[in-house]
C-alpha positions as a printed NumPy array, in Angstrom:
array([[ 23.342, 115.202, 183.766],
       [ 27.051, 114.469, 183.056],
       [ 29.466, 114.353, 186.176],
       [ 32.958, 114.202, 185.681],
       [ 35.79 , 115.457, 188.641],
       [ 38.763, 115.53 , 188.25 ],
       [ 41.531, 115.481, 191.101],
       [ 39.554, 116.581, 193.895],
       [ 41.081, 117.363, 197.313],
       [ 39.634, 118.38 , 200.665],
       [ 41.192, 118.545, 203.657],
       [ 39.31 , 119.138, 207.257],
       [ 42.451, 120.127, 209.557],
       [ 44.784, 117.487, 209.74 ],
       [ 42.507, 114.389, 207.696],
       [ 42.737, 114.576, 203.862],
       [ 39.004, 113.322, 203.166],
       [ 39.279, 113.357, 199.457],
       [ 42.677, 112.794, 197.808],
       [ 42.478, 113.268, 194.171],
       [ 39.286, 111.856, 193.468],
       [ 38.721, 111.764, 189.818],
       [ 35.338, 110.41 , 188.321],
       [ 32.967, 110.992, 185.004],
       [ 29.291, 109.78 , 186.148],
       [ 26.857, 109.151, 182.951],
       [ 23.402, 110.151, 183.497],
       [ 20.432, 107.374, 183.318],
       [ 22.9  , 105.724, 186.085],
       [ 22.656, 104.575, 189.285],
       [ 26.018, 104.567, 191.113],
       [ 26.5  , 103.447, 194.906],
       [ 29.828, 105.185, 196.991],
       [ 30.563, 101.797, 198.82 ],
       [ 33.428, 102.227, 201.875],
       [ 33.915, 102.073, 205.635],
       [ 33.364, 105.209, 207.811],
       [ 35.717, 107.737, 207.548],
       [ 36.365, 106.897, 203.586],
       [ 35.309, 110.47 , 201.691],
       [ 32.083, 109.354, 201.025],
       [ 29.823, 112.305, 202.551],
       [ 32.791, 114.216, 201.803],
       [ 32.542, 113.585, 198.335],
       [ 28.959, 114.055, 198.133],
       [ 28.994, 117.476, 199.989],
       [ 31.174, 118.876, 197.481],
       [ 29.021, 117.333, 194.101],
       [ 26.144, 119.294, 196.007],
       [ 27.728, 122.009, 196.701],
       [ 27.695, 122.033, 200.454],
       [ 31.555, 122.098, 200.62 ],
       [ 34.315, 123.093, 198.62 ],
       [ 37.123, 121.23 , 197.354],
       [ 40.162, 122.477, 198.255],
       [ 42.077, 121.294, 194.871],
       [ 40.71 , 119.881, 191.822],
       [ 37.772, 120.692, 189.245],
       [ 33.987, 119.419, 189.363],
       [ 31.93 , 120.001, 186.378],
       [ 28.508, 119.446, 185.295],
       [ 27.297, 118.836, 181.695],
       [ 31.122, 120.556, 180.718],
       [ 30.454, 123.316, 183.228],
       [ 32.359, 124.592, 185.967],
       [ 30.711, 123.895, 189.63 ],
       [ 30.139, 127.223, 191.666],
       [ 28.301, 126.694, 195.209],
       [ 26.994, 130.685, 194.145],
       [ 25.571, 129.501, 190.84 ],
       [ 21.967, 129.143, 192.374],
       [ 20.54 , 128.325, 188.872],
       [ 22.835, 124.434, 188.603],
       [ 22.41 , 123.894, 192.437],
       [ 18.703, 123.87 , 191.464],
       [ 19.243, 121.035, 189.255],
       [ 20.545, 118.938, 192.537],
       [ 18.569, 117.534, 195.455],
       [ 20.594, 116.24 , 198.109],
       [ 19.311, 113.964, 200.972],
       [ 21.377, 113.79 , 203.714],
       [ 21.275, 110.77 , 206.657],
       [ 19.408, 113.483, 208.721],
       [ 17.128, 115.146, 206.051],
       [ 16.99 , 119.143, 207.181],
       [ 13.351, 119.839, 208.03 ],
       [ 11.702, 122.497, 210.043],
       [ 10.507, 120.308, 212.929],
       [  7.987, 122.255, 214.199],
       [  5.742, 122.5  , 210.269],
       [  4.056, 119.539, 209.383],
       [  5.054, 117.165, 206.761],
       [  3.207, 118.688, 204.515],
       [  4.538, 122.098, 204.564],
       [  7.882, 121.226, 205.233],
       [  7.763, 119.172, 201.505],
       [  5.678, 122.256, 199.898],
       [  8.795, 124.441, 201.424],
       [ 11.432, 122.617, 199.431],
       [  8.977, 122.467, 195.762],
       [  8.791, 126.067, 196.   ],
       [ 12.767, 126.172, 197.069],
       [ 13.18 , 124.128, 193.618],
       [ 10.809, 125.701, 191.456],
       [  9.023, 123.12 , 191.51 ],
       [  5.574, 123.819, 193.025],
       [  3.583, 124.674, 189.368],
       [  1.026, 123.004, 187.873],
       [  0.312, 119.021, 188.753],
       [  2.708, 119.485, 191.925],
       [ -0.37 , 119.133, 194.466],
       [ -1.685, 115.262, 192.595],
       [  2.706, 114.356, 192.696],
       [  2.956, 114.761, 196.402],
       [ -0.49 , 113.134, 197.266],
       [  0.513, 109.927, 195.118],
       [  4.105, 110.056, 197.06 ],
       [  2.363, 110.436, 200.657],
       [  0.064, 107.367, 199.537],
       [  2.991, 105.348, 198.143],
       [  5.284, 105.809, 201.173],
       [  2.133, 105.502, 203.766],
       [  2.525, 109.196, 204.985],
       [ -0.552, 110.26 , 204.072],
       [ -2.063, 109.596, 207.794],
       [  1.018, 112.034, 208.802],
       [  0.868, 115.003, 206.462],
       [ -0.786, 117.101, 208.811],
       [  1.738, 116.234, 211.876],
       [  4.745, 117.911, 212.297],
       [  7.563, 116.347, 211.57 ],
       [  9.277, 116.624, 215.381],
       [  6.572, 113.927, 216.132],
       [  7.613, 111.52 , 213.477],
       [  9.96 , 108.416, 213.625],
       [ 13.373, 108.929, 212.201],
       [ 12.793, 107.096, 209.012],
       [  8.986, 108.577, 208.671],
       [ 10.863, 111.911, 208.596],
       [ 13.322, 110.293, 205.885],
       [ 10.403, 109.257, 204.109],
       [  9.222, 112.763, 203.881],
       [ 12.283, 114.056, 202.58 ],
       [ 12.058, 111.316, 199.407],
       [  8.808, 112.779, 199.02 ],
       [  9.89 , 116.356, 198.426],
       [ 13.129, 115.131, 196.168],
       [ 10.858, 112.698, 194.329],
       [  7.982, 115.145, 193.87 ],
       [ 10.903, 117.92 , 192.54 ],
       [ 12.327, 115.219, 190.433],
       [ 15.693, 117.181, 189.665],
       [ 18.453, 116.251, 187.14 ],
       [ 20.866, 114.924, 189.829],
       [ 19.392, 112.93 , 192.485],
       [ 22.382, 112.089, 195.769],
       [ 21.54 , 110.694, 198.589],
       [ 24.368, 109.376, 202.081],
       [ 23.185, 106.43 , 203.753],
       [ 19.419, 105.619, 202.586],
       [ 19.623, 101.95 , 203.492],
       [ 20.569, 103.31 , 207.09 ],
       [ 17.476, 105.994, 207.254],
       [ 15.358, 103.773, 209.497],
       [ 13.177, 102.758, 207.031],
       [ 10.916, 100.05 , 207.398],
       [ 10.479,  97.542, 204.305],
       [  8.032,  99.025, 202.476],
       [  9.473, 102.711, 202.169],
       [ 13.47 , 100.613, 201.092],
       [ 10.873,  99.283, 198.421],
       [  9.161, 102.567, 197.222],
       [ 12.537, 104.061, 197.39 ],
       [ 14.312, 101.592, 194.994],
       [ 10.974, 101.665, 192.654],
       [ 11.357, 105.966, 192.213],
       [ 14.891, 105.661, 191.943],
       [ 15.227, 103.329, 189.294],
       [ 12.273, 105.314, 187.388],
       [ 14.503, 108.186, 187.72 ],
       [ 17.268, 106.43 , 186.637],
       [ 15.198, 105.258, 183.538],
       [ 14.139, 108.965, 182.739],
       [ 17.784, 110.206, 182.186],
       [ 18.117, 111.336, 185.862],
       [ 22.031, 110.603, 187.54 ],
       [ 21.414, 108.853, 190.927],
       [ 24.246, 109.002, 193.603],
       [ 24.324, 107.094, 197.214],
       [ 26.62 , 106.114, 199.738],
       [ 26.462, 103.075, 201.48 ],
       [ 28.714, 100.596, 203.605],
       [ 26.833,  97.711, 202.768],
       [ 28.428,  95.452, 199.918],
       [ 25.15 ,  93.719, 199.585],
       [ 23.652,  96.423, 198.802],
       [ 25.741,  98.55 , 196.369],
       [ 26.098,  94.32 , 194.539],
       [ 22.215,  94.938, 193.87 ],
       [ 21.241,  98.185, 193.358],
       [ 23.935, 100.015, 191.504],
       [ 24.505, 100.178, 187.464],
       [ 28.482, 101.392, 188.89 ],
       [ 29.916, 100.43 , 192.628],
       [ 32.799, 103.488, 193.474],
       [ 34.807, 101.736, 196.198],
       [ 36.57 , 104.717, 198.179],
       [ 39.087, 104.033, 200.784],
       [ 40.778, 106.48 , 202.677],
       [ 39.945, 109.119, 200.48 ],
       [ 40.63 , 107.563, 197.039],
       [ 38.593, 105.677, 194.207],
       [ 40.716, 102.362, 194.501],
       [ 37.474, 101.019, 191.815],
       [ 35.213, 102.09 , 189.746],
       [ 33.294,  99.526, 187.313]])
């Protein structure tokens, strides 16, 4: 899915988190938001998922105006936050079976997708635990699950290298994301770690302050 914005603004009292941002993002890419805290990034990744609104400015989808009430585009977008929301009390299991059928995307073959994910990011043991018990990154882990298993047009995630993690889920993660990424799908991350967004990125967007001061 094509992303383009085009002078976005948001304010939050007195701090102007995005100052005329302006971006076009080409599906089948992987692009990292690279920038200190406090630089727009969540900002700017609340507002492509429709958790905020920009205050100024126009974000468009595929040529298409961005409503936060047009449920049928959100649908298209799974965001994974630093905390993933869960309901702490289901288990794992549920809680991902809860967001396919959010998405639309609990039909036929969704049952063999999320076994296959459990196995691949060693949750399998876990499925049947709530997710209050869990580590913080075995509860990360069980978000990818549910956004892998959707598998939605636009996949955005803020600070997965800094989701507690251990090797082996970083590794799964980067393996499904690039797959998406081959399959036409437009990744999105945040990240403060040059290292990082050097590596795994097709496009680095270094925000400072609020503003793109690169893109390439």
């Amino acid at each position: 899915m094509h992303i383009e914005l085009r002078g976005v603004r948001k304010t939050y009292q007195s701090v102007r988190a995005l100052d005329g941002v302006s971006l076009q993002i080409a599906p089948g890419q992987i692009v990292s938001l690279l920038g200190p805290n406090g630089a727009g990034k969540t900002t700017l990744i609340r507002c492509l998922a429709g958790i905020a609104s920009p205050d100024k400015g126009d974000v468009e989808f595929n040529g298409h105006p961005f409503r936060r009430d047009d449920l049928v585009l959100r649908k298209q977008i799974f965001f994974l936050p630093d905390f993933p929301f869960h309901f702490w009390d289901k288990t794992v299991l549920r809680n991902i079976a809860i967001a396919l059928r959010l998405f639309d995307a609990d039909g036929s073959g969704a049952e063999e997708r999320v076994l296959e994910l459990l196995r691949d990011f060693d949750l399998l043991p876990l499925a049947l635990r709530p997710v209050a018990s869990l580590s913080r990154g075995q509860s990360y882990k069980a978000g990818l699950v549910a956004m892998i298993a959707a598998d939605r047009d636009v996949w955005m995630f803020d600070e997965p290298f800094a989701s507690g993690m251990d090797p082996h889920g970083i590794d799964a993660f980067k393996r499904h994301v690039r797959a998406a990424a081959a399959r036409g799908r437009t990744v999105i991350y945040s990240t403060q770690l040059l290292d990082v967004a050097e590596r795994f990125s097709d496009r680095v967007c270094l925000i400072h302050r609020g503003e793109v001061r690169a893109f390439d």
